[in-house]
Coordinates of C-alpha atoms in Angstrom, one line a residue:
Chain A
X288 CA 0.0 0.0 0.0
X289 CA 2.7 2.3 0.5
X290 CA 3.8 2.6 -2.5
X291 CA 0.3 3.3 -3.7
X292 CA -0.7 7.0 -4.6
X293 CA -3.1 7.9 -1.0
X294 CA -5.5 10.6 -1.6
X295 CA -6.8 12.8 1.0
X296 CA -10.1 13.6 1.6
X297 CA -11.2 16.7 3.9
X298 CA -14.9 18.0 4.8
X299 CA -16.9 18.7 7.9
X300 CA -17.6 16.2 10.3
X301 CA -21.4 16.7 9.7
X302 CA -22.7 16.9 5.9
X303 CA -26.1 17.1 4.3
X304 CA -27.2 14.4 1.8
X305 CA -26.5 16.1 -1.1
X306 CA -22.8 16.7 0.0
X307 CA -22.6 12.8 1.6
X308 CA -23.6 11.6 -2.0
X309 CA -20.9 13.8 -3.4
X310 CA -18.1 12.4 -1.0
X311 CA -19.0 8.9 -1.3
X312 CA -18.9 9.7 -5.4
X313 CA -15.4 11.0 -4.8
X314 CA -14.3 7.9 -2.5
X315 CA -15.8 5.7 -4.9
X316 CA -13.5 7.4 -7.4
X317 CA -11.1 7.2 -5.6
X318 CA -11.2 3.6 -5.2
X319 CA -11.4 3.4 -9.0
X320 CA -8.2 5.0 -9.6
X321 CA -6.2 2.4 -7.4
X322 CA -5.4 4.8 -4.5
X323 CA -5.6 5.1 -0.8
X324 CA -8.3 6.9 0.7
X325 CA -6.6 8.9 3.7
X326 CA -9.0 11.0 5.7
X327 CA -10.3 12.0 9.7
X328 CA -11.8 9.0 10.1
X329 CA -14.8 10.3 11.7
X330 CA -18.5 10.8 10.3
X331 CA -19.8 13.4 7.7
X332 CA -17.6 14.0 4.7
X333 CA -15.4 11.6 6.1
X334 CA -17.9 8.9 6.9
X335 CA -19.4 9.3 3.6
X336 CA -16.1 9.2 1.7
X337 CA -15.3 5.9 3.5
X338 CA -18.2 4.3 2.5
X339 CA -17.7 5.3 -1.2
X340 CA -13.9 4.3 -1.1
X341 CA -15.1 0.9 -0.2
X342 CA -18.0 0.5 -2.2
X343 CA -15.2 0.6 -5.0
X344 CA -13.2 -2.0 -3.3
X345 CA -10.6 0.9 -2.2
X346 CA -8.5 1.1 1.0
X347 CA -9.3 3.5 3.7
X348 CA -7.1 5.4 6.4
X349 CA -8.5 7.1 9.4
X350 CA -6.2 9.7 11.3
X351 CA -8.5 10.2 14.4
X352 CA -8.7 13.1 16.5
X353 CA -9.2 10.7 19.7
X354 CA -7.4 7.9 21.6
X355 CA -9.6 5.3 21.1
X356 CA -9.6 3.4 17.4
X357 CA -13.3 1.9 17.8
X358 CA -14.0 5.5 17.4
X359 CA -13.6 5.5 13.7
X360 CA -16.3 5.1 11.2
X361 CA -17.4 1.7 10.1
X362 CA -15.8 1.9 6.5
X363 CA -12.1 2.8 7.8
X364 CA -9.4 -0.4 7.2
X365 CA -7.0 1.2 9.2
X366 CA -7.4 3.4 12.3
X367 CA -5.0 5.6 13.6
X368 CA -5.4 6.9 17.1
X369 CA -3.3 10.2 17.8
X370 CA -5.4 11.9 20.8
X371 CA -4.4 15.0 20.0
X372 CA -7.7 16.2 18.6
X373 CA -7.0 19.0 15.6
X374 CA -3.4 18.9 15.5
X375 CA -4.3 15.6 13.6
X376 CA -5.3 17.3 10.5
X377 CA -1.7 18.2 10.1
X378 CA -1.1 13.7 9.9
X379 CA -3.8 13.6 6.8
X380 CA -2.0 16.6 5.1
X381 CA 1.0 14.8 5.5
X382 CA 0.5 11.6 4.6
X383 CA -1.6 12.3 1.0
X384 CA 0.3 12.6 -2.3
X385 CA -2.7 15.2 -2.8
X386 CA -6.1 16.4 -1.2
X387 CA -9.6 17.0 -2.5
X388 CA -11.5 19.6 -0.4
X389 CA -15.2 18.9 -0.1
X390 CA -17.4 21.7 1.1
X391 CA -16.0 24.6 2.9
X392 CA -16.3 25.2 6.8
X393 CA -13.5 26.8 8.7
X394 CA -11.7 23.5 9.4
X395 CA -11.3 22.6 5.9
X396 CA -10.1 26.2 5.2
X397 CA -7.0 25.7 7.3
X398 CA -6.4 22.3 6.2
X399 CA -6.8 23.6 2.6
X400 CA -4.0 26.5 3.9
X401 CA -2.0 24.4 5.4
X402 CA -2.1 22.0 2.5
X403 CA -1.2 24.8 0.2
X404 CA 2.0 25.9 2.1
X405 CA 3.1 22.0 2.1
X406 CA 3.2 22.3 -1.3
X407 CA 0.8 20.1 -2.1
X408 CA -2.4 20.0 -4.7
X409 CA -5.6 21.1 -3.3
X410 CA -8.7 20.3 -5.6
X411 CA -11.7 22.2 -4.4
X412 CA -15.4 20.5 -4.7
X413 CA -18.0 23.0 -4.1
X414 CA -15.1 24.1 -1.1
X415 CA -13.6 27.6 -1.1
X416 CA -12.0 29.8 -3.8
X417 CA -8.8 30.6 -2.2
X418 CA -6.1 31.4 -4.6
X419 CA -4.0 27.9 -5.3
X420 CA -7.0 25.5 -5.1
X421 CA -7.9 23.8 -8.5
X422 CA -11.7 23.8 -8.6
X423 CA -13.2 20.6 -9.8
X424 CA -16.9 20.1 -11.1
X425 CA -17.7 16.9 -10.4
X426 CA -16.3 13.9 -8.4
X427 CA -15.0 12.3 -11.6
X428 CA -12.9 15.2 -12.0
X429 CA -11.6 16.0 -9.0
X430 CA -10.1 12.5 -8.3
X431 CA -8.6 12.9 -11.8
X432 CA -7.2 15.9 -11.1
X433 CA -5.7 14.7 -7.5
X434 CA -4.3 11.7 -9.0
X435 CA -2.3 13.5 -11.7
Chain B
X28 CA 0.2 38.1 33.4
X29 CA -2.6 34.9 33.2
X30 CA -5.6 37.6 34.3
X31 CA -4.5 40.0 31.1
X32 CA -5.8 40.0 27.4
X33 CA -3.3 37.7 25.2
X34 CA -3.7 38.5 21.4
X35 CA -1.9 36.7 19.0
X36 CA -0.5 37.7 16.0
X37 CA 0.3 35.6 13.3
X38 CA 2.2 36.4 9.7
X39 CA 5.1 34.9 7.8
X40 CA 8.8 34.1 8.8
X41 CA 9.7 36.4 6.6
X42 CA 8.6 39.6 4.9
X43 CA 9.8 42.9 4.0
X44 CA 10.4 46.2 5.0
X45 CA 7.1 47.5 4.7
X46 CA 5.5 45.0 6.2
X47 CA 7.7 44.4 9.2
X48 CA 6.8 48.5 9.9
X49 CA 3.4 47.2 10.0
X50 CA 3.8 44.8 12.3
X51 CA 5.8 46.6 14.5
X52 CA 3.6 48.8 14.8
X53 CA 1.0 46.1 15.8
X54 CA 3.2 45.1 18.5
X55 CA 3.7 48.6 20.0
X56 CA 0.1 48.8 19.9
X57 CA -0.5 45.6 21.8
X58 CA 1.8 47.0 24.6
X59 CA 0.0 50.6 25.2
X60 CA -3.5 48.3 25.3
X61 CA -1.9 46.5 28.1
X62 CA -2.0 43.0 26.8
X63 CA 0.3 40.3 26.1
X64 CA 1.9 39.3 22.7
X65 CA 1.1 35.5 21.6
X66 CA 3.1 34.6 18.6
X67 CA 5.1 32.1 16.9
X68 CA 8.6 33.5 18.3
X69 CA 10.5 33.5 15.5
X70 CA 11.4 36.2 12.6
X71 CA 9.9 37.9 10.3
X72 CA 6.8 39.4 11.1
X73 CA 6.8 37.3 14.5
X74 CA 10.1 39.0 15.2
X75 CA 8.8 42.6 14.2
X76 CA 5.8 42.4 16.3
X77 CA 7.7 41.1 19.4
X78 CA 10.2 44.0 18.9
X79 CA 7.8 46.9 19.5
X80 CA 5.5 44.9 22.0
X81 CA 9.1 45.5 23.8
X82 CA 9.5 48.7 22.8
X83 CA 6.1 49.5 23.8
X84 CA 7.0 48.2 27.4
X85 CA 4.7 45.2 27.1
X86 CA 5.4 41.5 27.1
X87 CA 5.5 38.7 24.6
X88 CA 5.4 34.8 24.5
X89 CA 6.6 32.6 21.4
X90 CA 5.6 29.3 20.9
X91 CA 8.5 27.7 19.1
X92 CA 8.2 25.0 16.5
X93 CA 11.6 23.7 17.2
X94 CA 13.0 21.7 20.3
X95 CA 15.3 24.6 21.7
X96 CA 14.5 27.9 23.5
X97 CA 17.2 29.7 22.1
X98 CA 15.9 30.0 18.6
X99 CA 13.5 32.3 19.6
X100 CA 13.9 35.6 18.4
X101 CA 15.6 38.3 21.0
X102 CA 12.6 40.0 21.9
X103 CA 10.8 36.9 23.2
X104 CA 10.4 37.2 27.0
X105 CA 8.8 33.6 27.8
X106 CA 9.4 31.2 25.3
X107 CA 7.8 27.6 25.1
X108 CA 9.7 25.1 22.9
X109 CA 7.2 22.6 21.4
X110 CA 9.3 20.5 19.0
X111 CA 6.1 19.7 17.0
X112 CA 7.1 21.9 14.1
X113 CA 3.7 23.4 12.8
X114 CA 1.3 21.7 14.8
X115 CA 2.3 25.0 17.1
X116 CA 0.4 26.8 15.3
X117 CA -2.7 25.0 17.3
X118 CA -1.1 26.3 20.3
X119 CA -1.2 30.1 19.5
X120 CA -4.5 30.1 19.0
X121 CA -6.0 28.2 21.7
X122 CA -3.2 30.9 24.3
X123 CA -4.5 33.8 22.2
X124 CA -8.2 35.7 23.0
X125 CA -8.0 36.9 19.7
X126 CA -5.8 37.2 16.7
X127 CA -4.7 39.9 14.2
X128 CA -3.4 38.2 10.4
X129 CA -0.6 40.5 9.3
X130 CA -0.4 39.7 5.6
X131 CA -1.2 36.4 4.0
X132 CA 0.8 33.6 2.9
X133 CA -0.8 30.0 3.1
X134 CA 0.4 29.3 6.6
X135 CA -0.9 32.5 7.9
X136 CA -4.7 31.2 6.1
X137 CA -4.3 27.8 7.8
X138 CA -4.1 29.6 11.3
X139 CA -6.8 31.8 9.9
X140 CA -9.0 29.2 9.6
X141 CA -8.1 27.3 12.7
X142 CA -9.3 30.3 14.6
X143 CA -12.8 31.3 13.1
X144 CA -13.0 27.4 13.9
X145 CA -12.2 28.0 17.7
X146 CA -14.8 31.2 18.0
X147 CA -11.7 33.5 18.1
X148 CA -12.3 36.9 16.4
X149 CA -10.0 37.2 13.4
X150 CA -8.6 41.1 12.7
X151 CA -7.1 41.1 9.0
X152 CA -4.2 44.1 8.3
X153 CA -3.3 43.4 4.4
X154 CA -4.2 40.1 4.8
X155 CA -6.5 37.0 3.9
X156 CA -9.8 38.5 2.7
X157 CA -12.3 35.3 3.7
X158 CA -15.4 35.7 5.2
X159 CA -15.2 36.1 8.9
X160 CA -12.4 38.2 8.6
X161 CA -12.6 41.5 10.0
X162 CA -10.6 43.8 8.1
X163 CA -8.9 46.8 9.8
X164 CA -7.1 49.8 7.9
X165 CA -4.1 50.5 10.4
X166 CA -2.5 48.5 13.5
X167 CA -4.0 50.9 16.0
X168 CA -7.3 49.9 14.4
X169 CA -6.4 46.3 14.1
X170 CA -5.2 46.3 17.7
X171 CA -8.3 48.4 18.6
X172 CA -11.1 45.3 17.3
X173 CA -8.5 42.5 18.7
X174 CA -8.6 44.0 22.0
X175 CA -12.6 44.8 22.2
Chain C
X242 CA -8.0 -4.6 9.3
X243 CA -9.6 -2.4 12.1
X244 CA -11.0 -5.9 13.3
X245 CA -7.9 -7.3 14.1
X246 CA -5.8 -6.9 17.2
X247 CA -3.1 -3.8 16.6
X248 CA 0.5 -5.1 18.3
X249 CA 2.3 -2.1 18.6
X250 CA 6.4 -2.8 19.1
X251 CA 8.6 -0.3 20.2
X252 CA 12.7 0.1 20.9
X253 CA 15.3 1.7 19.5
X254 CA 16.0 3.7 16.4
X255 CA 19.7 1.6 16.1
X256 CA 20.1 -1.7 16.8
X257 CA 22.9 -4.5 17.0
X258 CA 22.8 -8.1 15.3
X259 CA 21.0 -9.8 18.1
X260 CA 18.6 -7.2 19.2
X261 CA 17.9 -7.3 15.2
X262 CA 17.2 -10.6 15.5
X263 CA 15.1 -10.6 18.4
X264 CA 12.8 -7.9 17.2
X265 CA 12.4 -9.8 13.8
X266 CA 11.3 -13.0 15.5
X267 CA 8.5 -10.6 17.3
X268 CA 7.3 -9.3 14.2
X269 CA 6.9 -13.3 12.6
X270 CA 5.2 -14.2 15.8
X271 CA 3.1 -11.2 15.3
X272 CA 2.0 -12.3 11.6
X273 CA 1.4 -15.6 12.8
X274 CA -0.5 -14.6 15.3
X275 CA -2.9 -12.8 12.7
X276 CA -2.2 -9.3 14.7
X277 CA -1.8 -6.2 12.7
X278 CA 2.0 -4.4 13.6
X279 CA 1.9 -0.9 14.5
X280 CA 5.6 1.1 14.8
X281 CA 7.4 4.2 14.6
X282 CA 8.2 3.1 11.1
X283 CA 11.8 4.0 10.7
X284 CA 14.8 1.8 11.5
X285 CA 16.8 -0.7 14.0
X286 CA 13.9 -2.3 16.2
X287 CA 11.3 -0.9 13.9
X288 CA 13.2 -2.1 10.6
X289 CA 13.4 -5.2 11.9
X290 CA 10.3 -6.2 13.6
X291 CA 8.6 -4.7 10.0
X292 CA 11.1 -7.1 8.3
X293 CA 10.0 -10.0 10.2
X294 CA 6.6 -9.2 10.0
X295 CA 6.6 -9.0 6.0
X296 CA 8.2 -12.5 5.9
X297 CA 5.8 -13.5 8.1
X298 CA 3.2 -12.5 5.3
X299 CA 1.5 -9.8 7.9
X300 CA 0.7 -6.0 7.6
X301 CA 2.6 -3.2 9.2
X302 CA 1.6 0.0 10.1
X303 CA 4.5 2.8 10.6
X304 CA 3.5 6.1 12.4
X305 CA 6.8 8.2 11.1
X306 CA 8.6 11.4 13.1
X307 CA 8.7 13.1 10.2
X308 CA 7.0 15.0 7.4
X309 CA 7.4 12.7 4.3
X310 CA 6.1 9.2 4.1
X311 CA 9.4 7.9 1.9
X312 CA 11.2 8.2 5.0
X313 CA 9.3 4.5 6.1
X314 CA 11.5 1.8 6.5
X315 CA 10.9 -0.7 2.8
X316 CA 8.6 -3.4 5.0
X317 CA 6.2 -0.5 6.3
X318 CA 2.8 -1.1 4.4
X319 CA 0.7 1.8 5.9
X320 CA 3.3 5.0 6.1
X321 CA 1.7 7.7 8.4
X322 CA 3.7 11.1 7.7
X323 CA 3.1 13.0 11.0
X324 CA 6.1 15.9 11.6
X325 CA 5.6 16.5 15.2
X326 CA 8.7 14.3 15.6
X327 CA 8.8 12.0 19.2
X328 CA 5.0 13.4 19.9
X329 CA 4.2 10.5 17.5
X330 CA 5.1 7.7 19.8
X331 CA 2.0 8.8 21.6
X332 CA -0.3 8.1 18.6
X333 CA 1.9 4.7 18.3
X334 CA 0.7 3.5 21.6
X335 CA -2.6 5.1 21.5
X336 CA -3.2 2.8 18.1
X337 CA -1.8 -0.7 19.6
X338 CA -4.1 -2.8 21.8
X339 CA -1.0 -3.6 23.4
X340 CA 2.6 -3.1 23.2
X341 CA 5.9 -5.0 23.1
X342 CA 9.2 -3.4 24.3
X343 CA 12.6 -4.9 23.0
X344 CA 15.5 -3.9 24.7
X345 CA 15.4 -0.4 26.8
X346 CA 16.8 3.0 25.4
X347 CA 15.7 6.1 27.3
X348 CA 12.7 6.5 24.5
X349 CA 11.1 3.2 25.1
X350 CA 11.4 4.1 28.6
X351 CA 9.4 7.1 28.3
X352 CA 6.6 5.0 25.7
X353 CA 6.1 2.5 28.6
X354 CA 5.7 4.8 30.9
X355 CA 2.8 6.3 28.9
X356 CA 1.5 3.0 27.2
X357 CA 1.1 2.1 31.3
X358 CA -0.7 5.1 32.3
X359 CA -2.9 4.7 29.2
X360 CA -3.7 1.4 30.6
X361 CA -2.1 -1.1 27.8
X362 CA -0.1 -4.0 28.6
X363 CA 3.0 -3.9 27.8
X364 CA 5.2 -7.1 27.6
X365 CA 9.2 -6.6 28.2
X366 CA 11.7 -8.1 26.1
X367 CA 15.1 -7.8 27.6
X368 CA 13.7 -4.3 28.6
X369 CA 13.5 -2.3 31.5
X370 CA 12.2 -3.9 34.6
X371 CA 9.8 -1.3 36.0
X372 CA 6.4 -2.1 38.0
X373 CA 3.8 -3.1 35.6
X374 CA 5.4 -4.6 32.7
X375 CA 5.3 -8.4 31.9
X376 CA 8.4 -10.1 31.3
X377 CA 8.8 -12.3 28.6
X378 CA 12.1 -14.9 27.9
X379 CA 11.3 -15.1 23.9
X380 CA 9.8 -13.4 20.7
X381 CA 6.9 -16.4 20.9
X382 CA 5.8 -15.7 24.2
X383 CA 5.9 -12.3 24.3
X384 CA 3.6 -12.2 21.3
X385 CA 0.9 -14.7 23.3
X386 CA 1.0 -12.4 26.3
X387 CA 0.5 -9.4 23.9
X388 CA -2.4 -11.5 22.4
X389 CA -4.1 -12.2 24.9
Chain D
X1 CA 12.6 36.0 31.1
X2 CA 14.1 33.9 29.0
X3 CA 17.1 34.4 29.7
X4 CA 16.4 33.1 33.6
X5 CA 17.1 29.3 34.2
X6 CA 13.5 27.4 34.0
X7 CA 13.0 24.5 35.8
X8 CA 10.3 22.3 35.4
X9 CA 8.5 19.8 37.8
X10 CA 6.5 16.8 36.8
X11 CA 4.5 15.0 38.8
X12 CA 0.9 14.1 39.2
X13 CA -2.6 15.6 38.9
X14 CA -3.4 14.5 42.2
X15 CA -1.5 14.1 45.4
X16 CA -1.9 13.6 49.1
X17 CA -1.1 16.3 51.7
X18 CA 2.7 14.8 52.3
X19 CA 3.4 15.5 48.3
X20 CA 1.9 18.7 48.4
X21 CA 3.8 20.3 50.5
X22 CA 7.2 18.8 49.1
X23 CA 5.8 20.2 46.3
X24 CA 5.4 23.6 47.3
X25 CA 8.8 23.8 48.7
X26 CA 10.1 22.8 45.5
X27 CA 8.3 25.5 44.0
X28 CA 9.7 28.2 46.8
X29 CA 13.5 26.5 46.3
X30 CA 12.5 27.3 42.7
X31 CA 12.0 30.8 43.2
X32 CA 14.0 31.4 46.0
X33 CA 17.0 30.5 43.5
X34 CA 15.7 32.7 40.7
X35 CA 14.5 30.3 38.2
X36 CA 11.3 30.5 35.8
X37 CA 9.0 27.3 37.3
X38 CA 7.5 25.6 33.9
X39 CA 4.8 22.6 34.7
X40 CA 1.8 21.5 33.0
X41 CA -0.3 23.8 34.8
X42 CA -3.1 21.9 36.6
X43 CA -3.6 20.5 39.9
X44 CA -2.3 18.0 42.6
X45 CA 1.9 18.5 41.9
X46 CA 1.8 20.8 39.7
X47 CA -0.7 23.3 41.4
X48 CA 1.1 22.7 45.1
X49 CA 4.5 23.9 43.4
X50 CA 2.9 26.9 41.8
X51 CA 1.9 27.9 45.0
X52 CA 5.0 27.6 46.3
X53 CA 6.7 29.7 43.7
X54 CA 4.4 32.5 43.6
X55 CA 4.6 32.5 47.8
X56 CA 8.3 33.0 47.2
X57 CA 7.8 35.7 44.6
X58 CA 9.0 33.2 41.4
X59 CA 7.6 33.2 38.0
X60 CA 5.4 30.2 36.4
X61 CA 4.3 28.7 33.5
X62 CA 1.6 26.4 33.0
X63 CA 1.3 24.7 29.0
X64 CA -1.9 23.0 29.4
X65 CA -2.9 19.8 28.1
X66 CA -6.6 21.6 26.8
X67 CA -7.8 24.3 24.8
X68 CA -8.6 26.5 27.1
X69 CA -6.1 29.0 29.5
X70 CA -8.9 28.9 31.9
X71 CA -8.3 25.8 33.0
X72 CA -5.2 26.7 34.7
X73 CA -4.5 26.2 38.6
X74 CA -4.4 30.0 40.2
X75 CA -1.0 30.5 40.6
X76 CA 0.1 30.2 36.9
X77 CA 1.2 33.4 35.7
X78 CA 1.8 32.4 31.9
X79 CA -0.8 29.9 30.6
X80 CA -0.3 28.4 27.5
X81 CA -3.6 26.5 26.1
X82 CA -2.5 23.1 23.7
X83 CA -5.2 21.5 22.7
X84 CA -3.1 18.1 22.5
X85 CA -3.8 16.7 25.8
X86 CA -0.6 14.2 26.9
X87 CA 1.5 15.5 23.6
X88 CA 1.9 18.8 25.8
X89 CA 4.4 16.7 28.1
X90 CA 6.9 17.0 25.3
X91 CA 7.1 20.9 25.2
X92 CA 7.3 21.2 29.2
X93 CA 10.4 18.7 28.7
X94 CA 11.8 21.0 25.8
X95 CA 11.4 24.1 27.6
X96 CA 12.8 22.9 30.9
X97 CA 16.6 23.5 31.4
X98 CA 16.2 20.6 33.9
X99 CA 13.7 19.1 35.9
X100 CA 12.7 17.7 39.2
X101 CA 10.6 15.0 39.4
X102 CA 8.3 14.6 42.5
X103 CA 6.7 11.2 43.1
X104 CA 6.0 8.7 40.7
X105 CA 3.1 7.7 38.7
X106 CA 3.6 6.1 35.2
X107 CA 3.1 9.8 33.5
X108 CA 5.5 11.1 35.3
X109 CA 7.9 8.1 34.5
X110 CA 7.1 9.0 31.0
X111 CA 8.2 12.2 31.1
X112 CA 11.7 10.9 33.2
X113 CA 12.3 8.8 30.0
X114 CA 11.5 11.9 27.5
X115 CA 13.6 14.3 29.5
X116 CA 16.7 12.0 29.9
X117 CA 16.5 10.9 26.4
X118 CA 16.6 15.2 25.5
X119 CA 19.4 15.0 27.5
X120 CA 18.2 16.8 30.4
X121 CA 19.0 16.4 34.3
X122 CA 16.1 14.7 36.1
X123 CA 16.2 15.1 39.5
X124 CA 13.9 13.0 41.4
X125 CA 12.2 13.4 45.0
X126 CA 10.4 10.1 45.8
X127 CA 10.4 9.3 42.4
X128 CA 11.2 6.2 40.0
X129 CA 14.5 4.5 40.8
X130 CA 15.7 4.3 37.0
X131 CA 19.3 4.8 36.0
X132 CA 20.3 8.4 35.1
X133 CA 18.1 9.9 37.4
X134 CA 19.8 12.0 40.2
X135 CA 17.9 11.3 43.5
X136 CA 17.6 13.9 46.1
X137 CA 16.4 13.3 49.6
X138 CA 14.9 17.3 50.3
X139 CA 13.5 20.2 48.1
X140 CA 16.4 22.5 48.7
X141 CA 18.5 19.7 47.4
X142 CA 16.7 19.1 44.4
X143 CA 16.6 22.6 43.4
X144 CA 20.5 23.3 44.3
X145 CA 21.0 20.3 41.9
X146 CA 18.5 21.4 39.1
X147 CA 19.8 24.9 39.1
X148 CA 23.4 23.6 38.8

């Protein structure tokens, strides 16, 4: 797996349905292209992402913001627990090749900053237009994009 | 010291001229409000803004990325070395009451971003212009809204 | 994977021939024991226990000091870049249902110490002999009592 | 400040009467012989040598295992909020000059094993009987050998 390209997904913790169908299009995508999905581990964007990543038959990593593993959503392969709550968002950044932003709260803007000054891709899905993110229309093309 | 307003400021390692007036003026500010300086301890505009906060009579802390207390810049008074690299960002925010961005590179956005997360009120001098954000003109202004 | 049992192994980053061995042997006994390893990831103990652990036909998981995920020894599957250098030993016992120790550098010392406040057992190999570890004479039985 | 000595003490978050007040002499010693006291800031050890400090007229520092500086014991004059919970042991290490451990639960033998492997003095008081720690049998003596 680790010489696999890993893709990271960010996104709020809670999502709507029509954002969950979007990140479970992008972790299905994912999947598709032969990558790892890398993400929080935890529910909404996340969650949803998971589930997508292994509809496909793809591999999913959870960087958890808590001590305990059983914490993770029940579509992560492998759970990592840091306890060290936000500073794990600096792990998923990290540990993907490249990063596909879905939906925009304040969370995912400083991931998508911090990101950005690690010098790695950002594509944006319906997320913020900073300067330096690649926006992306659908799923299909933002996993295309990332996996570049 | 624990009883007084912290604000934190946070900008790049490095900038020029123009801006390092800027955010010594920010500093000097900070002082004459009576409260204390959070930032990251190092140069640039971390450095300018410690040096009139001392000028100013006041006091600053720098939260270090690095493992040793003697990289912080000269004008530090209490410096904490973290070791963590940029997951010290986390830490300036959570000290600070409030934060002013002084300019915008993609580290200054992530910390940005961290702190609308957190409920801290953001002041922006030249810098990031998201929503949430509230812009101020000149450092007395900026130090004026941080301080409210 | 998150359904199996996590063995975390920890020791030192340099290692002689027989410690080398040692740790190897743990990370067979681990595969054959169906356990998943997690490490720091780079090399001596951690090398070799990955090494072992690979032959073995099992899956490691390496939860690296550093920013950049190439920096995992060749037999880590998982690579987990985190760059808030020795605060990742804390996300390396958080993630293990329970730990090994093999041999006893100052580092381990301080991981035991936290993998017992945490509550995990830890099983000593040729380690330090503090209150609260269980010793073990081999690589087989230190694995069983990990199991457990 | 930072140019004073700063010792830090490590110990745990609750303690009986006895600790206590070792602990709070430590914390006079600590000021008494002009040092900057640096601890993690909340209660049992860590509160009881605040105390002491601030009785003597010293300087302390609290860096917080939470978000929030409120959570600080009363006599810390510069609290510093993490967010990371246990993680915030490393920086109290890193900003320490040399420590003095008083009494021994398995956090604080942690810490012992962080601090010796930065290659800091430890000096304990009551504490873990591991090799490289210097032992002291009163809180004068600890200090006078911390402050070395």
């Amino acid at each position: 797996m680790s010489r696999q390209k890993y893709i990271g997904v960010i996104g709020a913790g809670e999502c709507d349905a029509e954002f969950g169908r979007l990140a479970e299009a992008v972790g299905r995508q994912i999947a598709s292209a032969g990558a790892v999905l890398v993400c929080g581990g935890m529910g909404g964007v996340m969650e949803a992402t998971c589930r997508g990543a292994k509809a496909g038959g793809g591999t999913t990593i959870g960087i958890l913001p808590g001590p305990d593993r059983a914490d993770a959503n029940p579509y992560v392969d492998v759970a990592i627990a840091t306890g060290v709550n936000e500073a794990r968002n600096l792990a998923i950044i990290r540990t993907a090749d490249a990063l596909i932003a879905v939906g925009g709260s304040y969370g995912t803007l400083s991931e998508i900053g911090f990101a950005l000054k690690a010098g790695k891709k950002v594509v944006g899905l319906r997320s913020w237009d900073v300067k330096g993110i690649v926006p992306a229309a659908t799923a299909e093309e933002a996993v295309r994009l990332a996996a570049e």
